[in-house]
mmCIF file of C-alpha atoms and ligand atoms in Angstrom:
data_model
loop_
_atom_site.group_PDB
_atom_site.id
_atom_site.type_symbol
_atom_site.label_atom_id
_atom_site.label_comp_id
_atom_site.label_asym_id
_atom_site.label_seq_id
_atom_site.Cartn_x
_atom_site.Cartn_y
_atom_site.Cartn_z
ATOM 1 C CA MET A 1 -27.208 -49.781 92.810
ATOM 2 C CA ILE A 2 -23.454 -50.004 92.709
ATOM 3 C CA GLY A 3 -21.182 -48.133 95.112
ATOM 4 C CA HIS A 4 -19.640 -47.854 98.565
ATOM 5 C CA GLY A 5 -22.138 -48.301 101.379
ATOM 6 C CA VAL A 6 -25.182 -48.898 99.146
ATOM 7 C CA LEU A 7 -26.157 -51.894 101.289
ATOM 8 C CA LYS A 8 -27.487 -49.376 103.843
ATOM 9 C CA THR A 9 -30.200 -48.452 101.349
ATOM 10 C CA LEU A 10 -31.648 -51.992 101.207
ATOM 11 C CA GLY A 11 -34.597 -51.179 103.495
ATOM 12 C CA ASP A 12 -35.457 -47.973 101.630
ATOM 13 C CA THR A 13 -35.206 -49.825 98.323
ATOM 14 C CA CYS A 14 -37.723 -52.421 99.560
ATOM 15 C CA LEU A 15 -40.086 -49.635 100.656
ATOM 16 C CA GLU A 16 -39.734 -47.855 97.316
ATOM 17 C CA LEU A 17 -40.555 -51.061 95.475
ATOM 18 C CA GLY A 18 -43.567 -51.643 97.723
ATOM 19 C CA PHE A 19 -42.073 -54.760 99.344
ATOM 20 C CA THR A 20 -43.462 -53.844 102.750
ATOM 21 C CA ASP A 21 -44.721 -57.238 103.979
ATOM 22 C CA ARG A 22 -42.463 -59.686 105.686
ATOM 23 C CA LEU A 23 -39.282 -60.382 103.679
ATOM 24 C CA MET A 24 -37.180 -63.513 103.428
ATOM 25 C CA VAL A 25 -33.427 -63.040 103.645
ATOM 26 C CA VAL A 26 -31.406 -65.971 102.266
ATOM 27 C CA THR A 27 -27.693 -66.068 102.990
ATOM 28 C CA GLY A 28 -24.826 -68.430 103.823
ATOM 29 C CA ASP A 29 -22.705 -68.921 106.925
ATOM 30 C CA TYR A 30 -19.803 -66.824 105.748
ATOM 31 C CA THR A 31 -21.876 -64.269 103.867
ATOM 32 C CA LEU A 32 -24.031 -63.698 106.956
ATOM 33 C CA GLN A 33 -20.946 -62.179 108.566
ATOM 34 C CA ALA A 34 -19.703 -60.483 105.376
ATOM 35 C CA ALA A 35 -22.922 -58.693 104.488
ATOM 36 C CA GLY A 36 -25.968 -60.508 105.860
ATOM 37 C CA LYS A 37 -25.915 -58.755 109.218
ATOM 38 C CA ASP A 38 -25.625 -55.321 107.588
ATOM 39 C CA ALA A 39 -28.523 -56.253 105.315
ATOM 40 C CA LEU A 40 -30.661 -57.232 108.329
ATOM 41 C CA ASN A 41 -29.757 -53.984 110.114
ATOM 42 C CA ALA A 42 -30.759 -51.999 107.045
ATOM 43 C CA LEU A 43 -34.169 -53.735 107.025
ATOM 44 C CA SER A 44 -34.650 -53.166 110.759
ATOM 45 C CA SER A 45 -33.887 -49.465 110.474
ATOM 46 C CA SER A 46 -36.608 -49.206 107.829
ATOM 47 C CA LYS A 47 -38.913 -51.062 110.282
ATOM 48 C CA LEU A 48 -39.277 -54.068 107.975
ATOM 49 C CA ASP A 49 -39.851 -57.596 109.315
ATOM 50 C CA TYR A 50 -37.943 -60.540 107.943
ATOM 51 C CA ASP A 51 -37.285 -64.263 108.198
ATOM 52 C CA LEU A 52 -33.658 -65.290 107.989
ATOM 53 C CA VAL A 53 -32.640 -68.538 106.272
ATOM 54 C CA VAL A 54 -28.983 -69.589 106.420
ATOM 55 C CA VAL A 55 -28.236 -71.997 103.574
ATOM 56 C CA GLU A 56 -25.388 -74.399 104.246
ATOM 57 C CA ASP A 57 -24.574 -75.970 100.904
ATOM 58 C CA PRO A 58 -26.606 -74.293 98.157
ATOM 59 C CA ASP A 59 -28.153 -77.017 95.967
ATOM 60 C CA ALA A 60 -31.497 -78.074 94.462
ATOM 61 C CA SER A 61 -32.832 -79.410 97.768
ATOM 62 C CA TRP A 62 -32.448 -75.932 99.247
ATOM 63 C CA VAL A 63 -34.522 -74.511 96.417
ATOM 64 C CA ASP A 64 -37.364 -76.867 97.479
ATOM 65 C CA THR A 65 -36.951 -75.906 101.136
ATOM 66 C CA LEU A 66 -37.071 -72.189 100.318
ATOM 67 C CA VAL A 67 -40.097 -72.566 98.029
ATOM 68 C CA GLU A 68 -41.959 -74.416 100.785
ATOM 69 C CA ARG A 69 -41.023 -71.750 103.325
ATOM 70 C CA ALA A 70 -42.055 -68.966 100.955
ATOM 71 C CA ARG A 71 -45.451 -70.624 100.282
ATOM 72 C CA GLU A 72 -46.092 -70.696 104.046
ATOM 73 C CA THR A 73 -44.913 -67.209 104.921
ATOM 74 C CA ARG A 74 -45.776 -65.395 101.640
ATOM 75 C CA PRO A 75 -42.921 -62.864 101.765
ATOM 76 C CA SER A 76 -43.198 -59.805 99.519
ATOM 77 C CA ALA A 77 -39.690 -60.562 98.301
ATOM 78 C CA ILE A 78 -36.791 -62.952 98.754
ATOM 79 C CA ILE A 79 -33.477 -61.170 99.271
ATOM 80 C CA GLY A 80 -30.420 -63.246 98.324
ATOM 81 C CA VAL A 81 -27.263 -62.093 100.115
ATOM 82 C CA GLY A 82 -24.184 -63.996 99.030
ATOM 83 C CA GLY A 83 -21.960 -65.271 96.270
ATOM 84 C CA GLY A 84 -23.120 -66.748 92.971
ATOM 85 C CA SER A 85 -24.547 -70.023 94.279
ATOM 86 C CA ILE A 86 -26.567 -68.488 97.142
ATOM 87 C CA ILE A 87 -27.970 -65.866 94.772
ATOM 88 C CA ASP A 88 -28.910 -68.571 92.248
ATOM 89 C CA VAL A 89 -30.691 -70.766 94.807
ATOM 90 C CA ALA A 90 -32.627 -67.767 96.185
ATOM 91 C CA LYS A 91 -33.430 -66.472 92.683
ATOM 92 C CA LEU A 92 -34.776 -69.824 91.498
ATOM 93 C CA ALA A 93 -36.818 -70.286 94.688
ATOM 94 C CA ALA A 94 -38.329 -66.802 94.199
ATOM 95 C CA TYR A 95 -39.304 -67.744 90.636
ATOM 96 C CA ARG A 96 -40.901 -71.025 91.638
ATOM 97 C CA ALA A 97 -42.726 -69.492 94.590
ATOM 98 C CA GLY A 98 -43.835 -66.534 92.455
ATOM 99 C CA VAL A 99 -42.357 -63.809 94.640
ATOM 100 C CA ASN A 100 -40.071 -60.854 93.902
ATOM 101 C CA PHE A 101 -36.320 -61.100 94.187
ATOM 102 C CA ILE A 102 -33.559 -58.720 95.270
ATOM 103 C CA SER A 103 -29.923 -59.574 94.601
ATOM 104 C CA VAL A 104 -27.261 -58.524 97.104
ATOM 105 C CA PRO A 105 -24.001 -60.011 95.792
ATOM 106 C CA THR A 106 -20.950 -60.394 98.014
ATOM 107 C CA SER A 107 -18.666 -61.231 95.097
ATOM 108 C CA ALA A 108 -18.446 -60.613 91.359
ATOM 109 C CA SER A 109 -17.670 -64.158 90.253
ATOM 110 C CA HIS A 110 -20.240 -64.448 87.390
ATOM 111 C CA ASP A 111 -23.131 -62.687 85.708
ATOM 112 C CA GLY A 112 -25.722 -64.615 87.730
ATOM 113 C CA ILE A 113 -25.743 -61.715 90.215
ATOM 114 C CA ALA A 114 -27.918 -59.810 87.748
ATOM 115 C CA SER A 115 -29.393 -62.320 85.305
ATOM 116 C CA PRO A 116 -32.865 -63.867 85.025
ATOM 117 C CA ARG A 117 -31.212 -67.334 84.937
ATOM 118 C CA ALA A 118 -29.877 -69.671 87.631
ATOM 119 C CA SER A 119 -27.437 -72.594 87.664
ATOM 120 C CA VAL A 120 -28.030 -74.821 90.652
ATOM 121 C CA LYS A 121 -26.163 -77.974 91.679
ATOM 122 C CA GLY A 122 -28.305 -81.110 91.719
ATOM 123 C CA LEU A 123 -31.054 -79.873 89.390
ATOM 124 C CA GLY A 124 -30.082 -82.483 86.815
ATOM 125 C CA VAL A 125 -29.554 -79.876 84.074
ATOM 126 C CA TYR A 126 -26.282 -78.518 82.836
ATOM 127 C CA GLY A 127 -26.306 -74.804 82.279
ATOM 128 C CA SER A 128 -28.909 -72.415 83.547
ATOM 129 C CA VAL A 129 -32.680 -72.434 83.941
ATOM 130 C CA GLN A 130 -35.222 -69.613 83.975
ATOM 131 C CA ALA A 131 -35.357 -67.817 87.332
ATOM 132 C CA GLN A 132 -36.770 -64.596 88.759
ATOM 133 C CA THR A 133 -35.433 -61.387 87.210
ATOM 134 C CA PRO A 134 -34.055 -59.293 90.079
ATOM 135 C CA SER A 135 -36.239 -56.274 90.946
ATOM 136 C CA ALA A 136 -33.109 -54.633 92.345
ATOM 137 C CA ILE A 137 -29.400 -55.372 92.542
ATOM 138 C CA ILE A 138 -27.504 -53.854 95.429
ATOM 139 C CA ALA A 139 -23.775 -54.331 94.878
ATOM 140 C CA ASP A 140 -21.815 -52.728 97.693
ATOM 141 C CA ILE A 141 -18.206 -52.208 96.618
ATOM 142 C CA SER A 142 -17.014 -52.162 100.270
ATOM 143 C CA VAL A 143 -18.440 -55.691 100.660
ATOM 144 C CA ILE A 144 -17.241 -57.041 97.296
ATOM 145 C CA LYS A 145 -13.713 -55.669 97.850
ATOM 146 C CA ARG A 146 -13.392 -58.046 100.810
ATOM 147 C CA ALA A 147 -14.168 -61.094 98.635
ATOM 148 C CA PRO A 148 -11.201 -63.307 97.664
ATOM 149 C CA ARG A 149 -9.399 -61.874 94.613
ATOM 150 C CA ARG A 150 -9.982 -65.100 92.689
ATOM 151 C CA LEU A 151 -13.778 -64.696 92.924
ATOM 152 C CA ILE A 152 -13.653 -61.141 91.557
ATOM 153 C CA ILE A 153 -11.260 -61.950 88.711
ATOM 154 C CA SER A 154 -13.360 -64.979 87.777
ATOM 155 C CA GLY A 155 -16.181 -62.582 86.831
ATOM 156 C CA CYS A 156 -13.943 -61.162 84.089
ATOM 157 C CA GLY A 157 -13.726 -64.586 82.402
ATOM 158 C CA ASP A 158 -17.535 -64.755 82.358
ATOM 159 C CA ILE A 159 -17.590 -61.291 80.738
ATOM 160 C CA LEU A 160 -14.931 -62.059 78.092
ATOM 161 C CA ALA A 161 -17.046 -65.102 77.194
ATOM 162 C CA LYS A 162 -19.574 -62.718 75.596
ATOM 163 C CA ILE A 163 -17.175 -62.217 72.665
ATOM 164 C CA THR A 164 -17.612 -65.793 71.482
ATOM 165 C CA ALA A 165 -21.181 -66.153 72.800
ATOM 166 C CA VAL A 166 -22.373 -63.318 70.550
ATOM 167 C CA ASN A 167 -20.545 -64.809 67.554
ATOM 168 C CA ASP A 168 -22.139 -68.203 68.224
ATOM 169 C CA TRP A 169 -25.524 -66.515 68.429
ATOM 170 C CA LEU A 170 -24.998 -64.738 65.112
ATOM 171 C CA LEU A 171 -23.915 -68.020 63.534
ATOM 172 C CA ALA A 172 -27.086 -69.727 64.776
ATOM 173 C CA HIS A 173 -29.076 -66.844 63.313
ATOM 174 C CA ARG A 174 -27.408 -67.145 59.930
ATOM 175 C CA LEU A 175 -27.438 -70.914 59.670
ATOM 176 C CA LYS A 176 -30.555 -71.848 61.621
ATOM 177 C CA GLY A 177 -32.702 -68.742 61.357
ATOM 178 C CA GLU A 178 -32.649 -68.345 65.120
ATOM 179 C CA TYR A 179 -33.830 -65.022 66.513
ATOM 180 C CA TYR A 180 -30.907 -62.597 66.951
ATOM 181 C CA GLY A 181 -31.233 -59.291 68.757
ATOM 182 C CA GLU A 182 -28.728 -56.655 67.724
ATOM 183 C CA TYR A 183 -29.354 -54.536 70.821
ATOM 184 C CA ALA A 184 -28.832 -57.362 73.335
ATOM 185 C CA ALA A 185 -25.820 -58.589 71.366
ATOM 186 C CA SER A 186 -24.241 -55.118 71.364
ATOM 187 C CA LEU A 187 -24.810 -54.720 75.086
ATOM 188 C CA ALA A 188 -23.086 -58.024 75.851
ATOM 189 C CA ARG A 189 -20.241 -57.245 73.466
ATOM 190 C CA MET A 190 -19.776 -53.782 74.977
ATOM 191 C CA SER A 191 -19.402 -55.294 78.454
ATOM 192 C CA ALA A 192 -16.512 -57.416 77.217
ATOM 193 C CA HIS A 193 -14.877 -54.432 75.538
ATOM 194 C CA LEU A 194 -15.145 -52.259 78.644
ATOM 195 C CA VAL A 195 -13.579 -54.944 80.798
ATOM 196 C CA MET A 196 -10.707 -55.283 78.277
ATOM 197 C CA LYS A 197 -10.263 -51.515 78.159
ATOM 198 C CA ASN A 198 -10.101 -51.250 81.949
ATOM 199 C CA VAL A 199 -8.006 -54.351 82.533
ATOM 200 C CA LYS A 200 -5.328 -52.528 84.570
ATOM 201 C CA GLU A 201 -7.850 -51.003 86.980
ATOM 202 C CA ILE A 202 -9.627 -54.336 87.394
ATOM 203 C CA ALA A 203 -6.381 -56.293 87.861
ATOM 204 C CA SER A 204 -5.381 -53.860 90.642
ATOM 205 C CA LEU A 205 -8.878 -54.196 92.163
ATOM 206 C CA THR A 206 -9.304 -50.428 92.403
ATOM 207 C CA ASP A 207 -12.776 -49.052 93.166
ATOM 208 C CA GLU A 208 -13.116 -47.905 89.552
ATOM 209 C CA GLY A 209 -12.064 -51.326 88.300
ATOM 210 C CA ILE A 210 -14.573 -53.189 90.478
ATOM 211 C CA HIS A 211 -17.247 -50.666 89.532
ATOM 212 C CA THR A 212 -16.620 -51.322 85.824
ATOM 213 C CA LEU A 213 -16.740 -55.078 86.326
ATOM 214 C CA LEU A 214 -20.007 -54.876 88.287
ATOM 215 C CA GLU A 215 -21.597 -52.652 85.649
ATOM 216 C CA ALA A 216 -20.496 -55.115 82.994
ATOM 217 C CA LEU A 217 -22.059 -58.034 84.909
ATOM 218 C CA VAL A 218 -25.304 -56.110 85.388
ATOM 219 C CA SER A 219 -25.367 -55.128 81.680
ATOM 220 C CA CYS A 220 -25.043 -58.781 80.737
ATOM 221 C CA GLY A 221 -28.004 -59.595 82.968
ATOM 222 C CA VAL A 222 -29.961 -56.860 81.188
ATOM 223 C CA ALA A 223 -28.870 -58.222 77.794
ATOM 224 C CA MET A 224 -30.350 -61.629 78.707
ATOM 225 C CA CYS A 225 -33.590 -59.949 79.840
ATOM 226 C CA ILE A 226 -33.888 -58.047 76.552
ATOM 227 C CA ALA A 227 -33.083 -61.127 74.465
ATOM 228 C CA GLY A 228 -35.350 -63.369 76.515
ATOM 229 C CA THR A 229 -32.615 -66.012 76.312
ATOM 230 C CA SER A 230 -29.095 -66.467 77.665
ATOM 231 C CA ARG A 231 -27.810 -66.504 74.049
ATOM 232 C CA PRO A 232 -25.948 -63.139 74.167
ATOM 233 C CA CYS A 233 -24.015 -64.335 77.223
ATOM 234 C CA SER A 234 -23.534 -68.059 76.772
ATOM 235 C CA GLY A 235 -22.181 -69.925 73.764
ATOM 236 C CA SER A 236 -19.670 -72.653 72.982
ATOM 237 C CA GLU A 237 -17.252 -71.395 75.674
ATOM 238 C CA HIS A 238 -19.990 -71.983 78.261
ATOM 239 C CA GLN A 239 -20.731 -75.413 76.794
ATOM 240 C CA PHE A 240 -17.052 -76.249 77.299
ATOM 241 C CA SER A 241 -17.222 -75.035 80.904
ATOM 242 C CA HIS A 242 -20.389 -77.033 81.649
ATOM 243 C CA ALA A 243 -18.818 -80.146 80.094
ATOM 244 C CA LEU A 244 -15.745 -79.663 82.277
ATOM 245 C CA ASP A 245 -18.027 -79.405 85.329
ATOM 246 C CA VAL A 246 -19.267 -82.900 84.517
ATOM 247 C CA ILE A 247 -15.849 -84.412 83.805
ATOM 248 C CA ALA A 248 -13.379 -82.771 86.188
ATOM 249 C CA SER A 249 -13.140 -84.218 89.668
ATOM 250 C CA ARG A 250 -12.702 -80.724 91.102
ATOM 251 C CA PRO A 251 -13.953 -78.144 88.612
ATOM 252 C CA ALA A 252 -12.464 -74.645 88.715
ATOM 253 C CA LEU A 253 -14.676 -71.545 88.984
ATOM 254 C CA HIS A 254 -17.319 -70.995 86.294
ATOM 255 C CA GLY A 255 -15.757 -67.735 85.083
ATOM 256 C CA GLU A 256 -12.252 -69.245 85.020
ATOM 257 C CA GLN A 257 -13.399 -72.141 82.829
ATOM 258 C CA CYS A 258 -15.371 -69.828 80.549
ATOM 259 C CA GLY A 259 -12.276 -67.637 80.140
ATOM 260 C CA VAL A 260 -10.174 -70.576 78.921
ATOM 261 C CA GLY A 261 -13.093 -71.709 76.747
ATOM 262 C CA THR A 262 -13.208 -68.240 75.183
ATOM 263 C CA ILE A 263 -9.543 -68.482 74.137
ATOM 264 C CA MET A 264 -10.246 -71.718 72.242
ATOM 265 C CA MET A 265 -13.617 -70.738 70.740
ATOM 266 C CA ALA A 266 -12.201 -67.357 69.654
ATOM 267 C CA TYR A 267 -9.584 -69.321 67.707
ATOM 268 C CA LEU A 268 -12.325 -71.342 65.972
ATOM 269 C CA HIS A 269 -14.258 -68.176 65.154
ATOM 270 C CA GLY A 270 -11.131 -66.598 63.657
ATOM 271 C CA LEU A 271 -11.156 -63.882 66.341
ATOM 272 C CA ASP A 272 -8.155 -62.408 68.146
ATOM 273 C CA TRP A 273 -7.739 -65.255 70.648
ATOM 274 C CA ARG A 274 -4.233 -64.105 71.589
ATOM 275 C CA ARG A 275 -5.693 -60.843 72.891
ATOM 276 C CA VAL A 276 -8.220 -62.761 75.010
ATOM 277 C CA ARG A 277 -5.373 -64.838 76.451
ATOM 278 C CA SER A 278 -3.239 -61.775 77.105
ATOM 279 C CA ILE A 279 -6.115 -59.991 78.922
ATOM 280 C CA LEU A 280 -6.707 -63.067 81.102
ATOM 281 C CA ARG A 281 -2.985 -63.206 81.864
ATOM 282 C CA GLN A 282 -2.935 -59.541 82.855
ATOM 283 C CA LEU A 283 -5.812 -60.235 85.229
ATOM 284 C CA GLY A 284 -3.998 -63.204 86.727
ATOM 285 C CA ALA A 285 -6.775 -65.550 85.541
ATOM 286 C CA PRO A 286 -6.070 -69.116 84.310
ATOM 287 C CA VAL A 287 -5.239 -69.537 80.612
ATOM 288 C CA ASP A 288 -4.511 -73.278 80.458
ATOM 289 C CA ALA A 289 -5.237 -76.744 81.847
ATOM 290 C CA GLU A 290 -2.704 -76.320 84.621
ATOM 291 C CA GLY A 291 -4.291 -73.028 85.709
ATOM 292 C CA LEU A 292 -7.675 -74.757 85.842
ATOM 293 C CA ASN A 293 -6.104 -77.533 87.876
ATOM 294 C CA THR A 294 -7.258 -80.115 85.378
ATOM 295 C CA SER A 295 -5.574 -82.614 83.063
ATOM 296 C CA PRO A 296 -5.013 -82.237 79.290
ATOM 297 C CA SER A 297 -7.172 -85.321 78.719
ATOM 298 C CA ASP A 298 -10.096 -83.728 80.614
ATOM 299 C CA ILE A 299 -9.772 -80.604 78.454
ATOM 300 C CA VAL A 300 -9.874 -82.696 75.258
ATOM 301 C CA LYS A 301 -12.789 -84.779 76.537
ATOM 302 C CA ALA A 302 -14.741 -81.652 77.526
ATOM 303 C CA LEU A 303 -14.178 -80.200 74.049
ATOM 304 C CA THR A 304 -15.520 -83.331 72.348
ATOM 305 C CA MET A 305 -18.586 -83.400 74.641
ATOM 306 C CA ALA A 306 -19.334 -79.672 74.739
ATOM 307 C CA HIS A 307 -21.808 -79.599 71.805
ATOM 308 C CA LYS A 308 -24.053 -82.112 73.620
ATOM 309 C CA VAL A 309 -24.345 -80.100 76.814
ATOM 310 C CA ARG A 310 -27.445 -78.278 75.661
ATOM 311 C CA ASP A 311 -29.473 -77.970 72.536
ATOM 312 C CA ARG A 312 -27.772 -74.844 71.258
ATOM 313 C CA TYR A 313 -26.182 -74.373 67.862
ATOM 314 C CA THR A 314 -22.638 -72.959 68.085
ATOM 315 C CA ILE A 315 -19.316 -73.043 66.237
ATOM 316 C CA LEU A 316 -18.984 -76.634 67.499
ATOM 317 C CA GLY A 317 -21.722 -77.627 65.064
ATOM 318 C CA GLU A 318 -24.176 -80.489 65.456
ATOM 319 C CA THR A 319 -21.617 -83.274 65.664
ATOM 320 C CA GLY A 320 -18.992 -81.508 67.771
ATOM 321 C CA LEU A 321 -15.221 -81.895 67.618
ATOM 322 C CA THR A 322 -13.450 -85.174 67.003
ATOM 323 C CA GLU A 323 -10.745 -86.096 69.491
ATOM 324 C CA PRO A 324 -7.857 -85.191 67.154
ATOM 325 C CA ALA A 325 -9.540 -81.845 66.354
ATOM 326 C CA ALA A 326 -10.098 -81.103 70.044
ATOM 327 C CA TYR A 327 -6.490 -82.003 70.823
ATOM 328 C CA ARG A 328 -5.238 -79.755 68.047
ATOM 329 C CA LEU A 329 -7.412 -76.849 69.187
ATOM 330 C CA ALA A 330 -6.217 -77.067 72.779
ATOM 331 C CA LYS A 331 -2.608 -77.440 71.698
ATOM 332 C CA VAL A 332 -2.561 -74.565 69.178
ATOM 333 C CA THR A 333 -4.059 -72.163 71.736
ATOM 334 C CA GLY A 334 -1.583 -73.253 74.415
ATOM 335 C CA VAL A 335 -4.317 -74.612 76.704
ATOM 336 C CA ILE A 336 -2.472 -77.931 76.772
ATOM 337 C CA GLU A 337 1.218 -78.542 76.153
HETATM 338 ZN ZN1 LIG U 1 -21.546 -67.508 82.677
#
């Protein structure tokens, strides 16, 4: 559900889905104020009981804590109320404990708000792991509009990434015989096109703009569910972002890094990388090393490492980029000076 005030329907949604036993609400300090309290009120007015867990710094140890809690209390669902990292921790805990999951995002920073995958700090894996597919997503525009602009715009970078992700997937299909699903690929590609088409509305953070972005993020989650893999949504641009997470002392936001990665990988794929850069510029998203608050040498290093991040065939090939090739790529696309 996407719209103004939809958070009020949380209790009714749980009842409709048959989640009538005790629920577990997982949120953070800040998000408790931003949306958590409204979520709890909505459950109370539907006469639903709940346990509240406030997560301080969402990481792998919190997943263990939540799983343990869920095994004791056997909730009918875990409800994650928060930004990307809270949602991911709650979603992974729901998967491991074998309970249902409801996603209540307070920002639109990446497609994890709607996907069956989770990226959690401290898991020891780069990229995402299988998590619980949300039974419902309740994205209240009134709540998300209050999120910092940077978090909303970051979601656009994660959506533009689908342009190169789908091309990487097709390449893996052609060269490696990997399964490729036209329907899931089209859905992911369409999300990127709709965000590009509505760039002015999104950049101005109008209701229509945020609505389009949220629908695009949800569609990407659906694309991953249909494909049964994150392939339609995550390719070489994501590998670059994950490599940068390892290298950079203070990584930028996931969507911001993926956006810059998309510029460079679009160049390698022979796609219109200048258009990707221009859309990111119109949104006020980073387009270079400086914007990501990282050094040119970290960009080059991340490019040379990216192919190793996970076992996934992309335009970077099996051996990756040499340092001179990585330097050239970053330079030609204006990511480094
Ligand atoms: Zn992503």
